[in-house]
Amino acid sequence: MDSTRQLKIGRLIQKDLGELIQRQGLAAYDGAMVTVTAVRVSPDLGFAKVYVSVFPSNKAKDVKVKLDENAKDLRFELGQRVRHQLRIVPEIAFYIDDSLDYVERIDNLLK
């Protein structure tokens, strides 16, 4: 169970990181639309798992590689945005959120 502080920091990181990724534009990710769906922060607030949804989903692996390559730059820019709210900017790890693909597959099976 996440504490209230973890949830607040997760929402803050989700909002700001989503804006940073959107600002980079579609060209940075080969025309794929990237959305930050959730952020889970560790209890010591030093690590954040960032879940991203990618459309179209066949470009998900390429987008994840690019996000992993740019993780340090994104963390630095995130630190510039949240420097007055957080003492330590957490390390960032990106994960692909494939829940929409799963829902679509279940719908197709039920038809």
Short mmCIF file of C-alpha atoms in Angstrom, two decimals:
data_model
loop_
_atom_site.label_atom_id
_atom_site.label_comp_id
_atom_site.label_asym_id
_atom_site.label_seq_id
_atom_site.Cartn_x
_atom_site.Cartn_y
_atom_site.Cartn_z
CA MET A 1 0.00 0.00 0.00
CA ASP A 2 1.44 3.31 -1.07
CA SER A 3 1.46 6.17 1.40
CA THR A 4 -0.25 9.48 0.70
CA ARG A 5 3.13 11.13 0.08
CA GLN A 6 4.09 8.46 -2.48
CA LEU A 7 0.81 8.95 -4.31
CA LYS A 8 1.18 12.74 -4.39
CA ILE A 9 4.73 12.55 -5.69
CA GLY A 10 3.68 9.95 -8.25
CA ARG A 11 0.94 12.23 -9.58
CA LEU A 12 3.33 15.19 -9.69
CA ILE A 13 5.93 13.21 -11.64
CA GLN A 14 3.26 11.79 -13.96
CA LYS A 15 1.97 15.25 -14.84
CA ASP A 16 5.35 16.89 -15.36
CA LEU A 17 6.96 13.97 -17.16
CA GLY A 18 3.94 13.69 -19.45
CA GLU A 19 4.33 17.35 -20.39
CA LEU A 20 8.06 16.90 -21.02
CA ILE A 21 7.48 13.92 -23.31
CA GLN A 22 4.69 15.72 -25.18
CA ARG A 23 6.91 18.75 -25.68
CA GLN A 24 9.49 16.57 -27.44
CA GLY A 25 6.80 15.75 -30.00
CA LEU A 26 5.90 12.82 -32.21
CA ALA A 27 9.06 13.11 -34.30
CA ALA A 28 11.24 12.16 -31.32
CA TYR A 29 9.47 8.77 -31.08
CA ASP A 30 9.03 7.89 -34.78
CA GLY A 31 5.47 9.20 -34.94
CA ALA A 32 4.26 7.20 -31.93
CA MET A 33 2.01 8.83 -29.37
CA VAL A 34 3.43 8.32 -25.86
CA THR A 35 1.31 8.75 -22.74
CA VAL A 36 2.43 8.43 -19.12
CA THR A 37 -0.28 6.27 -17.57
CA ALA A 38 1.06 5.71 -14.05
CA VAL A 39 4.02 6.35 -11.78
CA ARG A 40 4.88 4.18 -8.78
CA VAL A 41 7.33 5.67 -6.29
CA SER A 42 9.37 3.59 -3.84
CA PRO A 43 8.87 4.13 -0.09
CA ASP A 44 12.20 5.98 0.22
CA LEU A 45 11.14 8.26 -2.70
CA GLY A 46 14.41 7.51 -4.49
CA PHE A 47 13.10 5.41 -7.38
CA ALA A 48 10.11 5.80 -9.71
CA LYS A 49 8.64 3.24 -12.10
CA VAL A 50 7.07 5.14 -14.99
CA TYR A 51 4.48 3.24 -17.03
CA VAL A 52 3.95 4.53 -20.57
CA SER A 53 1.32 3.64 -23.13
CA VAL A 54 2.37 3.75 -26.79
CA PHE A 55 0.11 4.10 -29.83
CA PRO A 56 0.52 2.30 -32.19
CA SER A 57 1.61 -0.56 -29.96
CA ASN A 58 3.92 -2.13 -32.54
CA LYS A 59 6.40 0.73 -31.92
CA ALA A 60 6.48 0.15 -28.16
CA LYS A 61 9.91 -1.51 -28.04
CA ASP A 62 11.54 1.26 -30.09
CA VAL A 63 9.96 3.94 -27.92
CA LYS A 64 11.10 2.20 -24.72
CA VAL A 65 14.69 2.09 -26.01
CA LYS A 66 14.58 5.82 -26.80
CA LEU A 67 13.06 6.63 -23.41
CA ASP A 68 15.76 4.58 -21.65
CA GLU A 69 18.44 6.42 -23.64
CA ASN A 70 16.94 9.80 -22.66
CA ALA A 71 16.19 8.90 -19.02
CA LYS A 72 19.01 11.03 -17.59
CA ASP A 73 18.02 14.07 -19.63
CA LEU A 74 14.35 13.64 -18.70
CA ARG A 75 15.30 13.30 -15.02
CA PHE A 76 17.34 16.51 -15.22
CA GLU A 77 14.48 18.42 -16.84
CA LEU A 78 12.05 16.94 -14.31
CA GLY A 79 14.37 18.12 -11.54
CA GLN A 80 14.29 21.65 -12.95
CA ARG A 81 10.47 21.60 -12.78
CA VAL A 82 10.00 20.05 -9.33
CA ARG A 83 13.05 21.41 -7.52
CA HIS A 84 10.90 23.40 -5.09
CA GLN A 85 8.57 20.50 -4.28
CA LEU A 86 11.04 17.61 -3.92
CA ARG A 87 14.34 17.36 -2.13
CA ILE A 88 15.52 14.37 -4.18
CA VAL A 89 14.42 13.71 -7.76
CA PRO A 90 13.92 9.94 -8.03
CA GLU A 91 15.75 7.70 -10.48
CA ILE A 92 13.44 6.86 -13.39
CA ALA A 93 12.80 3.47 -14.99
CA PHE A 94 10.37 3.14 -17.91
CA TYR A 95 7.97 0.24 -18.41
CA ILE A 96 5.48 -0.37 -21.21
CA ASP A 97 1.85 -0.37 -20.07
CA ASP A 98 0.12 -2.89 -22.32
CA SER A 99 -3.22 -2.98 -20.47
CA LEU A 100 -5.10 -1.47 -23.45
CA ASP A 101 -3.78 -4.23 -25.73
CA TYR A 102 -4.88 -6.79 -23.16
CA VAL A 103 -8.40 -5.31 -22.98
CA GLU A 104 -8.65 -5.28 -26.78
CA ARG A 105 -7.54 -8.92 -26.97
CA ILE A 106 -10.13 -9.98 -24.36
CA ASP A 107 -12.86 -8.10 -26.27
CA ASN A 108 -11.93 -9.88 -29.48
CA LEU A 109 -12.02 -13.25 -27.73
CA LEU A 110 -15.48 -12.56 -26.30
CA LYS A 111 -16.97 -11.63 -29.68
#
